Coordinates of C-alpha atoms and ligand atoms in Angstrom, one line a residue:
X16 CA 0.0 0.0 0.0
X17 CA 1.3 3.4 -0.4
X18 CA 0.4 6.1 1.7
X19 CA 1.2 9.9 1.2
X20 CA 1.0 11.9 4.7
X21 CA 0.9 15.5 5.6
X22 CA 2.2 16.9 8.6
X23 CA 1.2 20.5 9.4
X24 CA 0.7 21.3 13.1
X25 CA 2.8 23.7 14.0
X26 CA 6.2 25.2 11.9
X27 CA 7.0 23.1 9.6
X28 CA 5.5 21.7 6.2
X29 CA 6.0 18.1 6.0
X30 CA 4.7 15.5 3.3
X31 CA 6.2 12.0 3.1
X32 CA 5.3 8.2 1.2
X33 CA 5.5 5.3 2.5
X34 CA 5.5 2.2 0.7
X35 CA 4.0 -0.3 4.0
X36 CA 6.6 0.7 6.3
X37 CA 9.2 1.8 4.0
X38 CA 10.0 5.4 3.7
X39 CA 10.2 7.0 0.1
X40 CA 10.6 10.2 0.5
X41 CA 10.3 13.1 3.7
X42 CA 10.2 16.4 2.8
X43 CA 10.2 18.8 6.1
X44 CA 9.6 22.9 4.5
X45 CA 10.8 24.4 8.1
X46 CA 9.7 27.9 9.0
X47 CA 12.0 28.4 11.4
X48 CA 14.0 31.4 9.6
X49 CA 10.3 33.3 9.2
X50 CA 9.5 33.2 13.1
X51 CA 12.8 33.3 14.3
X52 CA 12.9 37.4 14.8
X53 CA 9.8 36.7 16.8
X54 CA 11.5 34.6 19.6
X55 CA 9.0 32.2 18.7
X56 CA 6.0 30.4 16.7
X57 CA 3.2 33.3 15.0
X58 CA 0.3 31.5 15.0
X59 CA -1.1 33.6 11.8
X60 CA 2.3 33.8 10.0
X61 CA 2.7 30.1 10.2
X62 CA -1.3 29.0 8.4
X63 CA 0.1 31.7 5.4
X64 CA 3.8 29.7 5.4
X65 CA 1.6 26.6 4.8
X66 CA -0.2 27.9 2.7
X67 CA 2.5 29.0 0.7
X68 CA 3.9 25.8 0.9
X69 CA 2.0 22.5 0.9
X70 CA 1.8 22.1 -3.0
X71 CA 5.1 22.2 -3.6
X72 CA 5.9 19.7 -0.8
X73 CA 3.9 17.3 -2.0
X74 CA 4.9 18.1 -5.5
X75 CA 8.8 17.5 -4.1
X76 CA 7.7 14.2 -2.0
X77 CA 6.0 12.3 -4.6
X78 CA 8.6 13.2 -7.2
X79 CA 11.6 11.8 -4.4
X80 CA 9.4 8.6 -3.8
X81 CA 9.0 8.4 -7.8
X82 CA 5.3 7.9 -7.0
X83 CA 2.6 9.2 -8.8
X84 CA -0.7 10.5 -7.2
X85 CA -2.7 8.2 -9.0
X86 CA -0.8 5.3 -7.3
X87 CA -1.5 6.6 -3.8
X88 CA -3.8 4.2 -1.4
X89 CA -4.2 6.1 1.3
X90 CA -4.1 10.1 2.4
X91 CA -3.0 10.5 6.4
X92 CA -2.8 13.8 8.0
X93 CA -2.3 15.6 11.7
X94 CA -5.7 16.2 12.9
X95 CA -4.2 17.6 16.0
X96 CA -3.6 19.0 18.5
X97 CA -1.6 21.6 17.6
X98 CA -1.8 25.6 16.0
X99 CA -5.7 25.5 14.7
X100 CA -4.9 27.7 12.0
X101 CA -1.9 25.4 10.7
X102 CA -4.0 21.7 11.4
X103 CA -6.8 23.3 8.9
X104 CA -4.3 24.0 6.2
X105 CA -2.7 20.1 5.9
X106 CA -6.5 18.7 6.4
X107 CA -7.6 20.8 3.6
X108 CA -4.7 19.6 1.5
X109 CA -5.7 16.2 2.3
X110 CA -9.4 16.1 2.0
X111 CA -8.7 17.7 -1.9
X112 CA -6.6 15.0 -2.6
X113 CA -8.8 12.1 -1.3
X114 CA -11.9 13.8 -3.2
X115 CA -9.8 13.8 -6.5
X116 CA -8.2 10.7 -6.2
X117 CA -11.9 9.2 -4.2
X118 CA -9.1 7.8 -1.7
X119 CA -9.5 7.1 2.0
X120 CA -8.4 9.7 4.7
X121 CA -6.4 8.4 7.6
X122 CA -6.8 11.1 10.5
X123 CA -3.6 10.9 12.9
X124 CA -3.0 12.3 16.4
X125 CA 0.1 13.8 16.1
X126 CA 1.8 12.8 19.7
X127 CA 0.2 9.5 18.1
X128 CA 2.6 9.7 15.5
X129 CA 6.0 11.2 17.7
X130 CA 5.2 7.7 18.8
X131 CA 5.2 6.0 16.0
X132 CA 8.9 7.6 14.6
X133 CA 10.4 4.8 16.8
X134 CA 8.5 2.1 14.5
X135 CA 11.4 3.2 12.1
X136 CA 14.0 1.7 14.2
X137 CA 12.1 -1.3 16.3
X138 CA 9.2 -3.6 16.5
X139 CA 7.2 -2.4 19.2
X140 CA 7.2 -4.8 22.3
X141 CA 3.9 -4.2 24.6
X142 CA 3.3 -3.1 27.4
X143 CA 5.2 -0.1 26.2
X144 CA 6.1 3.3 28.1
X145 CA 6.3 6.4 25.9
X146 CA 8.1 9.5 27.0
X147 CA 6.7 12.2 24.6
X148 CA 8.8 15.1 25.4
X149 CA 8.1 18.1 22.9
X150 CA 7.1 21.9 22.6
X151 CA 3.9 21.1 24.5
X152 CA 4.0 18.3 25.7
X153 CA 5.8 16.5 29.0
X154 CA 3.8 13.0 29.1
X155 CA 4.0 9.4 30.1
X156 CA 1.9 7.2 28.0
X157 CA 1.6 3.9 28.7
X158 CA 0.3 1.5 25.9
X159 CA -1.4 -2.2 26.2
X160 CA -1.1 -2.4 23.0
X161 CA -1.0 -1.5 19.7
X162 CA -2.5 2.1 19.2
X163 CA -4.0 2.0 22.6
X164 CA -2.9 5.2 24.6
X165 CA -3.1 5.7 28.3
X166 CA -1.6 9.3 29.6
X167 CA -0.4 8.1 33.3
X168 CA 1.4 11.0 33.8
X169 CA 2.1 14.9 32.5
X170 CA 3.2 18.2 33.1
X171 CA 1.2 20.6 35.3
X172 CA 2.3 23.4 33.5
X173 CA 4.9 24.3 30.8
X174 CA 6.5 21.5 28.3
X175 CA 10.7 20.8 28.8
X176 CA 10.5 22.3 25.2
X177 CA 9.0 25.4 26.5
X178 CA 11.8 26.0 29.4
X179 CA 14.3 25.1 26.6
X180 CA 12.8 27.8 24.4
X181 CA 12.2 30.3 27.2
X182 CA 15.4 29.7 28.2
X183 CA 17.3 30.6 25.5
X184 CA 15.4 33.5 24.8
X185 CA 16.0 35.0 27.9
X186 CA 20.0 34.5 27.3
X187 CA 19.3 35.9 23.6
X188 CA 20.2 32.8 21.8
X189 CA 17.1 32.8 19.5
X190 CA 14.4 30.5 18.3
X191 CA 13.8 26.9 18.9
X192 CA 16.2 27.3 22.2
X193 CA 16.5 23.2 22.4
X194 CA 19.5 22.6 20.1
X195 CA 21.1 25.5 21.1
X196 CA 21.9 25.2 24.8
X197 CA 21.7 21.5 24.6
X198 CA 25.0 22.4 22.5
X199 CA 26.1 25.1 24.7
X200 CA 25.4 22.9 27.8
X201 CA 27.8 20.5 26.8
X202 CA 30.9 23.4 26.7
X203 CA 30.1 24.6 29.9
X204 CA 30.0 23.5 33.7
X205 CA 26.6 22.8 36.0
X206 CA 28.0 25.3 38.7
X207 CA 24.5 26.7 39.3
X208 CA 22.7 24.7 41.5
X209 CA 18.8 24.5 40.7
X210 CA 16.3 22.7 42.5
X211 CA 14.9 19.7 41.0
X212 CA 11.0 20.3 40.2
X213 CA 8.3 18.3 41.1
X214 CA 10.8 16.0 42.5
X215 CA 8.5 13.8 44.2
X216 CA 6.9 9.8 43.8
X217 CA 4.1 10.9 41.2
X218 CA 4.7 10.8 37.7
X219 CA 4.1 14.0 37.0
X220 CA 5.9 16.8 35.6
X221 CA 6.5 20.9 36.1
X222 CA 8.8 22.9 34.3
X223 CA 7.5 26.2 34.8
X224 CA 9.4 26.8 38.4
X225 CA 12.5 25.6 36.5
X226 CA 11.8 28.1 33.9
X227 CA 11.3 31.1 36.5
X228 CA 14.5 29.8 38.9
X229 CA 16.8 30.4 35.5
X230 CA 15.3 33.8 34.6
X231 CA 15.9 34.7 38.1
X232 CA 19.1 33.8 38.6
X233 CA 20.0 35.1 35.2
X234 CA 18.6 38.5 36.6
X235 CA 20.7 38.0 40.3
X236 CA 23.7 38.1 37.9
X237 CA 23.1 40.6 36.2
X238 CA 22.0 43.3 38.9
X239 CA 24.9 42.4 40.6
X240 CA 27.9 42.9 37.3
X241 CA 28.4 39.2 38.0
X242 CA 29.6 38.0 34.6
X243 CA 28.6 34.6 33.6
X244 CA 29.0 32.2 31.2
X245 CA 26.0 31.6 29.1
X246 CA 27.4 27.8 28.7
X247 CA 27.5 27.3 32.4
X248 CA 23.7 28.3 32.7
X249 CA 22.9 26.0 29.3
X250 CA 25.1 23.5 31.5
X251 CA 23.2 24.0 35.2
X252 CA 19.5 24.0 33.3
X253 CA 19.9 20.8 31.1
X254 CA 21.4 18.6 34.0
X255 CA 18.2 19.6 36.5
X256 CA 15.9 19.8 33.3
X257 CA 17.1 16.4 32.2
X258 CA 17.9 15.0 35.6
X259 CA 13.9 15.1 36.5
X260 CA 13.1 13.0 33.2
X261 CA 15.3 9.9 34.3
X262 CA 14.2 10.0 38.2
X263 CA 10.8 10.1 37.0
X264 CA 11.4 7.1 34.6
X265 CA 13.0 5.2 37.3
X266 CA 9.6 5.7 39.5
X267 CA 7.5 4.2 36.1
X268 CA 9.7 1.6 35.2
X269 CA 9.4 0.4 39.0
X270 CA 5.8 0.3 39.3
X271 CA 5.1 -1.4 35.7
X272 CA 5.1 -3.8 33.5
X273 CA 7.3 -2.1 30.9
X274 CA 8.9 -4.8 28.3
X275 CA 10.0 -1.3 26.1
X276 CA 10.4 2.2 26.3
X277 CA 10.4 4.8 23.6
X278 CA 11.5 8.3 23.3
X279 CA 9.2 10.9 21.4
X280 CA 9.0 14.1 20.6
X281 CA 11.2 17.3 19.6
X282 CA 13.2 16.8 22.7
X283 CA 13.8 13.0 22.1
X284 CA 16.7 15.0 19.8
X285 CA 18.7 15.7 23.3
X286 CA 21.9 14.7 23.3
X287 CA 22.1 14.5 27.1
X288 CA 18.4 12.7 27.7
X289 CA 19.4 9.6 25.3
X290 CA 22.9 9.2 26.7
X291 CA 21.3 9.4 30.4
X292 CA 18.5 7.2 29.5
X293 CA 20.8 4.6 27.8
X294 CA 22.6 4.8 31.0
X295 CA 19.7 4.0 33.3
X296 CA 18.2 1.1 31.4
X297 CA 21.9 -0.5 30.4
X298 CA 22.5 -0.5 34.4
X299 CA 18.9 -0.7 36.4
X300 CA 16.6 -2.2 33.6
X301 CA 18.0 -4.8 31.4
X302 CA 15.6 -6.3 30.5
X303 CA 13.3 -3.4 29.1
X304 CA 14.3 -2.4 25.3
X305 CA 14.9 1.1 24.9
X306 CA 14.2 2.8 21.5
X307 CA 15.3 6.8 20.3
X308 CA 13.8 7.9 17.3
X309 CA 17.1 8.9 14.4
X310 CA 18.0 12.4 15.2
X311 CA 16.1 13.4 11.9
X312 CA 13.0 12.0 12.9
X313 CA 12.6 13.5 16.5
X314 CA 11.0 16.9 15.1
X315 CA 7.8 17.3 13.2
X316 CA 7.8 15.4 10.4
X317 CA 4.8 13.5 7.9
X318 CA 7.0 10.1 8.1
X319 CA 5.8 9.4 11.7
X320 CA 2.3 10.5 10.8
X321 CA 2.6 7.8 7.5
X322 CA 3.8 5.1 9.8
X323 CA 1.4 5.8 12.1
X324 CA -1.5 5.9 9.8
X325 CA 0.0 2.2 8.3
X326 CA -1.0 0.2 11.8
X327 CA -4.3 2.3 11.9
X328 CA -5.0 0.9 8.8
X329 CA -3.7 -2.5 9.3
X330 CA -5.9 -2.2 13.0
X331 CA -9.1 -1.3 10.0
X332 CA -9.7 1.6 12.3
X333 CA -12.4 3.8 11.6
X334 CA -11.1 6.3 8.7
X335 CA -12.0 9.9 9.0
X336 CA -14.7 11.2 6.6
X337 CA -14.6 14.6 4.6
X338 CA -16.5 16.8 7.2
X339 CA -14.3 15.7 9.9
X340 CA -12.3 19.1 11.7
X341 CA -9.4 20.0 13.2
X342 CA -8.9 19.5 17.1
X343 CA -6.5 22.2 18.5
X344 CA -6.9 20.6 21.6
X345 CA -6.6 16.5 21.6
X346 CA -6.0 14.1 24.2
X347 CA -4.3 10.7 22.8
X348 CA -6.4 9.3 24.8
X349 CA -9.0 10.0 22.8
X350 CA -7.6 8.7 19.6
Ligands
KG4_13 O1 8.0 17.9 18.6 P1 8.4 19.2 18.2 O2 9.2 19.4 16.9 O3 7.2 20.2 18.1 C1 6.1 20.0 18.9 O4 5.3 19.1 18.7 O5 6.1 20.7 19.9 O6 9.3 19.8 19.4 C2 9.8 21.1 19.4 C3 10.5 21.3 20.7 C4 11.1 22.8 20.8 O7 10.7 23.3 22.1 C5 12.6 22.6 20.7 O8 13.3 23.6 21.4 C6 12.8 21.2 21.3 O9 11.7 20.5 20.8 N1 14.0 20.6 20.9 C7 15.0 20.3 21.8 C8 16.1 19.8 21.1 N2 15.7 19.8 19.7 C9 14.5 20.3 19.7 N3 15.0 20.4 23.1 C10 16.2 20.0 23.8 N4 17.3 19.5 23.1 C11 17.3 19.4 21.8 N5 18.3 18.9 21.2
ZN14 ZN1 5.7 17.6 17.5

Protein backbone atom coordinates (compact mmCIF):
# COMPACT_ATOMS: atom_id res chain seq x y z
CA UNK A 1 0.00 0.00 0.00
CA UNK A 2 1.26 3.45 -0.38
CA UNK A 3 0.44 6.14 1.71
CA UNK A 4 1.20 9.91 1.16
CA UNK A 5 0.98 11.91 4.66
CA UNK A 6 0.88 15.50 5.63
CA UNK A 7 2.23 16.92 8.55
CA UNK A 8 1.21 20.52 9.37
CA UNK A 9 0.67 21.26 13.11
CA UNK A 10 2.84 23.74 14.02
CA UNK A 11 6.21 25.17 11.91
CA UNK A 12 6.95 23.14 9.63
CA UNK A 13 5.52 21.71 6.24
CA UNK A 14 6.05 18.08 5.95
CA UNK A 15 4.66 15.46 3.27
CA UNK A 16 6.19 11.97 3.15
CA UNK A 17 5.32 8.21 1.23
CA UNK A 18 5.49 5.27 2.46
CA UNK A 19 5.49 2.18 0.73
CA UNK A 20 4.00 -0.31 4.02
CA UNK A 21 6.58 0.68 6.30
CA UNK A 22 9.23 1.81 4.04
CA UNK A 23 9.98 5.39 3.72
CA UNK A 24 10.25 7.03 0.08
CA UNK A 25 10.64 10.25 0.52
CA UNK A 26 10.31 13.07 3.71
CA UNK A 27 10.19 16.38 2.75
CA UNK A 28 10.21 18.77 6.09
CA UNK A 29 9.59 22.89 4.54
CA UNK A 30 10.80 24.41 8.11
CA UNK A 31 9.70 27.91 8.95
CA UNK A 32 11.97 28.37 11.38
CA UNK A 33 14.04 31.36 9.63
CA UNK A 34 10.34 33.31 9.15
CA UNK A 35 9.49 33.20 13.08
CA UNK A 36 12.84 33.28 14.28
CA UNK A 37 12.89 37.37 14.84
CA UNK A 38 9.78 36.69 16.81
CA UNK A 39 11.46 34.64 19.58
CA UNK A 40 8.96 32.18 18.74
CA UNK A 41 6.01 30.40 16.68
CA UNK A 42 3.22 33.31 15.02
CA UNK A 43 0.27 31.47 14.96
CA UNK A 44 -1.05 33.64 11.83
CA UNK A 45 2.32 33.75 9.96
CA UNK A 46 2.66 30.14 10.19
CA UNK A 47 -1.27 29.02 8.40
CA UNK A 48 0.08 31.73 5.38
CA UNK A 49 3.79 29.68 5.38
CA UNK A 50 1.60 26.63 4.83
CA UNK A 51 -0.23 27.89 2.71
CA UNK A 52 2.48 28.96 0.65
CA UNK A 53 3.87 25.82 0.90
CA UNK A 54 2.03 22.52 0.86
CA UNK A 55 1.82 22.11 -3.05
CA UNK A 56 5.08 22.21 -3.60
CA UNK A 57 5.87 19.71 -0.83
CA UNK A 58 3.89 17.27 -2.04
CA UNK A 59 4.87 18.08 -5.46
CA UNK A 60 8.76 17.48 -4.08
CA UNK A 61 7.72 14.18 -1.97
CA UNK A 62 6.01 12.34 -4.57
CA UNK A 63 8.63 13.19 -7.22
CA UNK A 64 11.63 11.79 -4.43
CA UNK A 65 9.36 8.60 -3.84
CA UNK A 66 8.95 8.39 -7.82
CA UNK A 67 5.27 7.94 -7.00
CA UNK A 68 2.56 9.22 -8.78
CA UNK A 69 -0.71 10.52 -7.20
CA UNK A 70 -2.68 8.25 -9.03
CA UNK A 71 -0.79 5.31 -7.26
CA UNK A 72 -1.46 6.56 -3.80
CA UNK A 73 -3.76 4.22 -1.45
CA UNK A 74 -4.21 6.14 1.26
CA UNK A 75 -4.06 10.13 2.38
CA UNK A 76 -3.05 10.45 6.39
CA UNK A 77 -2.77 13.84 8.04
CA UNK A 78 -2.32 15.61 11.66
CA UNK A 79 -5.70 16.18 12.88
CA UNK A 80 -4.21 17.57 16.03
CA UNK A 81 -3.64 18.95 18.52
CA UNK A 82 -1.65 21.64 17.55
CA UNK A 83 -1.77 25.58 15.99
CA UNK A 84 -5.68 25.52 14.72
CA UNK A 85 -4.86 27.66 12.03
CA UNK A 86 -1.91 25.40 10.71
CA UNK A 87 -4.05 21.67 11.43
CA UNK A 88 -6.79 23.32 8.86
CA UNK A 89 -4.30 24.03 6.18
CA UNK A 90 -2.68 20.10 5.85
CA UNK A 91 -6.48 18.68 6.41
CA UNK A 92 -7.64 20.84 3.60
CA UNK A 93 -4.73 19.62 1.48
CA UNK A 94 -5.69 16.24 2.32
CA UNK A 95 -9.44 16.07 2.05
CA UNK A 96 -8.73 17.75 -1.87
CA UNK A 97 -6.57 15.04 -2.58
CA UNK A 98 -8.79 12.07 -1.34
CA UNK A 99 -11.89 13.81 -3.18
CA UNK A 100 -9.78 13.84 -6.50
CA UNK A 101 -8.18 10.69 -6.15
CA UNK A 102 -11.86 9.23 -4.19
CA UNK A 103 -9.11 7.84 -1.70
CA UNK A 104 -9.54 7.06 2.04
CA UNK A 105 -8.40 9.74 4.71
CA UNK A 106 -6.41 8.41 7.55
CA UNK A 107 -6.81 11.09 10.53
CA UNK A 108 -3.63 10.88 12.90
CA UNK A 109 -2.98 12.30 16.43
CA UNK A 110 0.11 13.82 16.12
CA UNK A 111 1.76 12.79 19.68
CA UNK A 112 0.20 9.50 18.15
CA UNK A 113 2.58 9.70 15.50
CA UNK A 114 5.99 11.19 17.70
CA UNK A 115 5.23 7.70 18.79
CA UNK A 116 5.17 5.97 16.01
CA UNK A 117 8.86 7.64 14.56
CA UNK A 118 10.42 4.81 16.82
CA UNK A 119 8.51 2.07 14.47
CA UNK A 120 11.40 3.22 12.13
CA UNK A 121 13.99 1.70 14.20
CA UNK A 122 12.12 -1.33 16.32
CA UNK A 123 9.20 -3.57 16.47
CA UNK A 124 7.23 -2.39 19.24
CA UNK A 125 7.17 -4.78 22.33
CA UNK A 126 3.88 -4.24 24.56
CA UNK A 127 3.26 -3.08 27.38
CA UNK A 128 5.17 -0.05 26.21
CA UNK A 129 6.07 3.31 28.13
CA UNK A 130 6.33 6.39 25.90
CA UNK A 131 8.06 9.53 26.98
CA UNK A 132 6.69 12.19 24.62
CA UNK A 133 8.77 15.14 25.42
CA UNK A 134 8.10 18.05 22.92
CA UNK A 135 7.13 21.93 22.65
CA UNK A 136 3.94 21.10 24.45
CA UNK A 137 4.03 18.31 25.73
CA UNK A 138 5.77 16.46 29.00
CA UNK A 139 3.80 13.05 29.09
CA UNK A 140 3.98 9.40 30.10
CA UNK A 141 1.92 7.22 28.03
CA UNK A 142 1.58 3.93 28.73
CA UNK A 143 0.29 1.51 25.88
CA UNK A 144 -1.37 -2.17 26.18
CA UNK A 145 -1.13 -2.40 22.97
CA UNK A 146 -0.96 -1.54 19.69
CA UNK A 147 -2.47 2.08 19.20
CA UNK A 148 -4.05 1.95 22.57
CA UNK A 149 -2.92 5.19 24.64
CA UNK A 150 -3.11 5.74 28.25
CA UNK A 151 -1.65 9.26 29.62
CA UNK A 152 -0.37 8.12 33.28
CA UNK A 153 1.42 10.95 33.80
CA UNK A 154 2.13 14.94 32.53
CA UNK A 155 3.23 18.22 33.09
CA UNK A 156 1.23 20.56 35.32
CA UNK A 157 2.29 23.43 33.53
CA UNK A 158 4.95 24.26 30.80
CA UNK A 159 6.49 21.52 28.31
CA UNK A 160 10.69 20.78 28.78
CA UNK A 161 10.51 22.34 25.16
CA UNK A 162 9.03 25.37 26.45
CA UNK A 163 11.78 26.03 29.36
CA UNK A 164 14.28 25.14 26.56
CA UNK A 165 12.76 27.81 24.40
CA UNK A 166 12.20 30.33 27.17
CA UNK A 167 15.37 29.70 28.17
CA UNK A 168 17.30 30.64 25.45
CA UNK A 169 15.42 33.50 24.78
CA UNK A 170 15.98 34.95 27.92
CA UNK A 171 19.98 34.54 27.32
CA UNK A 172 19.26 35.90 23.62
CA UNK A 173 20.17 32.82 21.75
CA UNK A 174 17.06 32.77 19.50
CA UNK A 175 14.38 30.51 18.32
CA UNK A 176 13.82 26.90 18.91
CA UNK A 177 16.17 27.26 22.16
CA UNK A 178 16.53 23.16 22.43
CA UNK A 179 19.46 22.57 20.15
CA UNK A 180 21.09 25.45 21.14
CA UNK A 181 21.93 25.23 24.83
CA UNK A 182 21.74 21.47 24.59
CA UNK A 183 25.03 22.43 22.49
CA UNK A 184 26.08 25.11 24.71
CA UNK A 185 25.41 22.91 27.84
CA UNK A 186 27.78 20.46 26.80
CA UNK A 187 30.90 23.40 26.73
CA UNK A 188 30.07 24.57 29.88
CA UNK A 189 29.97 23.47 33.75
CA UNK A 190 26.63 22.81 35.97
CA UNK A 191 28.03 25.33 38.74
CA UNK A 192 24.46 26.71 39.25
CA UNK A 193 22.66 24.69 41.49
CA UNK A 194 18.75 24.53 40.68
CA UNK A 195 16.26 22.73 42.48
CA UNK A 196 14.87 19.70 40.98
CA UNK A 197 10.98 20.35 40.18
CA UNK A 198 8.35 18.30 41.09
CA UNK A 199 10.85 15.97 42.53
CA UNK A 200 8.49 13.79 44.22
CA UNK A 201 6.87 9.85 43.83
CA UNK A 202 4.11 10.87 41.20
CA UNK A 203 4.69 10.82 37.65
CA UNK A 204 4.05 13.99 37.02
CA UNK A 205 5.85 16.82 35.59
CA UNK A 206 6.55 20.94 36.11
CA UNK A 207 8.77 22.92 34.28
CA UNK A 208 7.52 26.23 34.80
CA UNK A 209 9.43 26.81 38.36
CA UNK A 210 12.54 25.58 36.55
CA UNK A 211 11.84 28.06 33.95
CA UNK A 212 11.34 31.05 36.53
CA UNK A 213 14.49 29.80 38.88
CA UNK A 214 16.84 30.35 35.49
CA UNK A 215 15.28 33.82 34.60
CA UNK A 216 15.91 34.75 38.06
CA UNK A 217 19.11 33.80 38.65
CA UNK A 218 20.04 35.08 35.23
CA UNK A 219 18.59 38.52 36.61
CA UNK A 220 20.69 38.03 40.28
CA UNK A 221 23.69 38.06 37.95
CA UNK A 222 23.12 40.63 36.24
CA UNK A 223 21.98 43.29 38.88
CA UNK A 224 24.89 42.35 40.59
CA UNK A 225 27.86 42.89 37.35
CA UNK A 226 28.35 39.24 38.01
CA UNK A 227 29.56 37.96 34.60
CA UNK A 228 28.63 34.61 33.60
CA UNK A 229 28.98 32.23 31.15
CA UNK A 230 26.04 31.56 29.06
CA UNK A 231 27.35 27.78 28.71
CA UNK A 232 27.49 27.33 32.37
CA UNK A 233 23.74 28.29 32.72
CA UNK A 234 22.92 26.01 29.35
CA UNK A 235 25.08 23.50 31.54
CA UNK A 236 23.24 23.95 35.18
CA UNK A 237 19.46 24.03 33.32
CA UNK A 238 19.89 20.83 31.11
CA UNK A 239 21.41 18.64 34.03
CA UNK A 240 18.21 19.58 36.51
CA UNK A 241 15.92 19.84 33.33
CA UNK A 242 17.05 16.39 32.17
CA UNK A 243 17.92 14.98 35.56
CA UNK A 244 13.94 15.07 36.50
CA UNK A 245 13.07 13.00 33.18
CA UNK A 246 15.33 9.91 34.29
CA UNK A 247 14.21 9.95 38.18
CA UNK A 248 10.82 10.12 36.97
CA UNK A 249 11.44 7.15 34.61
CA UNK A 250 12.97 5.25 37.30
CA UNK A 251 9.57 5.73 39.50
CA UNK A 252 7.52 4.21 36.06
CA UNK A 253 9.75 1.55 35.23
CA UNK A 254 9.41 0.39 38.96
CA UNK A 255 5.80 0.30 39.30
CA UNK A 256 5.06 -1.38 35.73
CA UNK A 257 5.05 -3.84 33.51
CA UNK A 258 7.33 -2.14 30.93
CA UNK A 259 8.85 -4.80 28.28
CA UNK A 260 9.99 -1.34 26.07
CA UNK A 261 10.41 2.16 26.35
CA UNK A 262 10.37 4.81 23.63
CA UNK A 263 11.51 8.29 23.33
CA UNK A 264 9.17 10.89 21.36
CA UNK A 265 9.04 14.10 20.63
CA UNK A 266 11.22 17.33 19.57
CA UNK A 267 13.23 16.77 22.71
CA UNK A 268 13.78 12.98 22.14
CA UNK A 269 16.68 14.99 19.81
CA UNK A 270 18.70 15.72 23.29
CA UNK A 271 21.93 14.68 23.30
CA UNK A 272 22.10 14.45 27.06
CA UNK A 273 18.45 12.75 27.73
CA UNK A 274 19.39 9.61 25.34
CA UNK A 275 22.91 9.19 26.75
CA UNK A 276 21.27 9.39 30.37
CA UNK A 277 18.52 7.16 29.46
CA UNK A 278 20.80 4.65 27.85
CA UNK A 279 22.56 4.85 30.97
CA UNK A 280 19.73 4.02 33.28
CA UNK A 281 18.25 1.09 31.44
CA UNK A 282 21.93 -0.48 30.39
CA UNK A 283 22.53 -0.53 34.38
CA UNK A 284 18.91 -0.70 36.39
CA UNK A 285 16.60 -2.17 33.55
CA UNK A 286 18.02 -4.83 31.45
CA UNK A 287 15.61 -6.34 30.46
CA UNK A 288 13.28 -3.42 29.12
CA UNK A 289 14.28 -2.36 25.30
CA UNK A 290 14.92 1.13 24.86
CA UNK A 291 14.19 2.80 21.52
CA UNK A 292 15.29 6.79 20.30
CA UNK A 293 13.84 7.92 17.25
CA UNK A 294 17.05 8.88 14.45
CA UNK A 295 17.97 12.37 15.16
CA UNK A 296 16.15 13.40 11.91
CA UNK A 297 12.95 11.96 12.92
CA UNK A 298 12.57 13.49 16.46
CA UNK A 299 11.03 16.91 15.15
CA UNK A 300 7.80 17.29 13.17
CA UNK A 301 7.79 15.37 10.44
CA UNK A 302 4.80 13.51 7.95
CA UNK A 303 6.97 10.11 8.05
CA UNK A 304 5.82 9.40 11.67
CA UNK A 305 2.31 10.48 10.80
CA UNK A 306 2.60 7.80 7.52
CA UNK A 307 3.84 5.09 9.83
CA UNK A 308 1.44 5.85 12.12
CA UNK A 309 -1.53 5.94 9.78
CA UNK A 310 -0.02 2.20 8.30
CA UNK A 311 -0.96 0.25 11.79
CA UNK A 312 -4.33 2.32 11.87
CA UNK A 313 -4.99 0.93 8.77
CA UNK A 314 -3.70 -2.46 9.32
CA UNK A 315 -5.95 -2.24 12.96
CA UNK A 316 -9.07 -1.31 9.98
CA UNK A 317 -9.71 1.55 12.30
CA UNK A 318 -12.35 3.78 11.63
CA UNK A 319 -11.12 6.29 8.75
CA UNK A 320 -11.97 9.94 8.99
CA UNK A 321 -14.66 11.22 6.55
CA UNK A 322 -14.64 14.59 4.59
CA UNK A 323 -16.46 16.79 7.21
CA UNK A 324 -14.26 15.72 9.92
CA UNK A 325 -12.25 19.15 11.66
CA UNK A 326 -9.38 20.01 13.19
CA UNK A 327 -8.91 19.49 17.11
CA UNK A 328 -6.47 22.23 18.50
CA UNK A 329 -6.93 20.64 21.55
CA UNK A 330 -6.59 16.51 21.64
CA UNK A 331 -5.98 14.12 24.24
CA UNK A 332 -4.33 10.73 22.80
CA UNK A 333 -6.45 9.27 24.83
CA UNK A 334 -9.04 10.02 22.84
CA UNK A 335 -7.61 8.72 19.59
O1 LIG B 1 7.98 17.85 18.55
P1 LIG B 1 8.43 19.22 18.17
O2 LIG B 1 9.23 19.39 16.91
O3 LIG B 1 7.19 20.16 18.08
C1 LIG B 1 6.10 20.00 18.94
O4 LIG B 1 5.28 19.09 18.67
O5 LIG B 1 6.09 20.75 19.94
O6 LIG B 1 9.26 19.79 19.41
C2 LIG B 1 9.82 21.06 19.37
C3 LIG B 1 10.53 21.32 20.67
C4 LIG B 1 11.05 22.75 20.80
O7 LIG B 1 10.67 23.25 22.05
C5 LIG B 1 12.56 22.59 20.68
O8 LIG B 1 13.29 23.60 21.39
C6 LIG B 1 12.76 21.23 21.30
O9 LIG B 1 11.69 20.47 20.79
N1 LIG B 1 14.04 20.61 20.92
C7 LIG B 1 15.01 20.29 21.81
C8 LIG B 1 16.09 19.78 21.06
N2 LIG B 1 15.74 19.78 19.74
C9 LIG B 1 14.48 20.30 19.67
N3 LIG B 1 15.05 20.41 23.15
C10 LIG B 1 16.18 20.01 23.77
N4 LIG B 1 17.26 19.52 23.13
C11 LIG B 1 17.26 19.38 21.79
N5 LIG B 1 18.34 18.88 21.16
ZN1 LIG C 1 5.68 17.64 17.49
Amino acid sequence: MIILAIESSCDDTSVAILKDKELLSNVVSSQIAFHNKYGGVMPELASRLHVEKITYVIKEALEIANVKLEDVNYIAFTQGPGLIGSLHVGMQAAKTLALLYNLPLVPVHHLAGHIYANRFEKEFQFPMLALVVSGGHTEFVYMEDELKFKIIGSTLDDAIGEAYDKVARVLGLGYPGGPIIDKLAHEGKAIYPLPLPKNDQSFDFSYSGLKSAVINLIHKLEKRNESYLKEDIASSFQKVAVEILIKKTRHVLNQMPVKMIAIAGGVAANQELRTRMQELINKEFKNVELSLPRLSLCGDNAAMIGMCAYYRILNNNEFGSLDCSALATYSIEKF
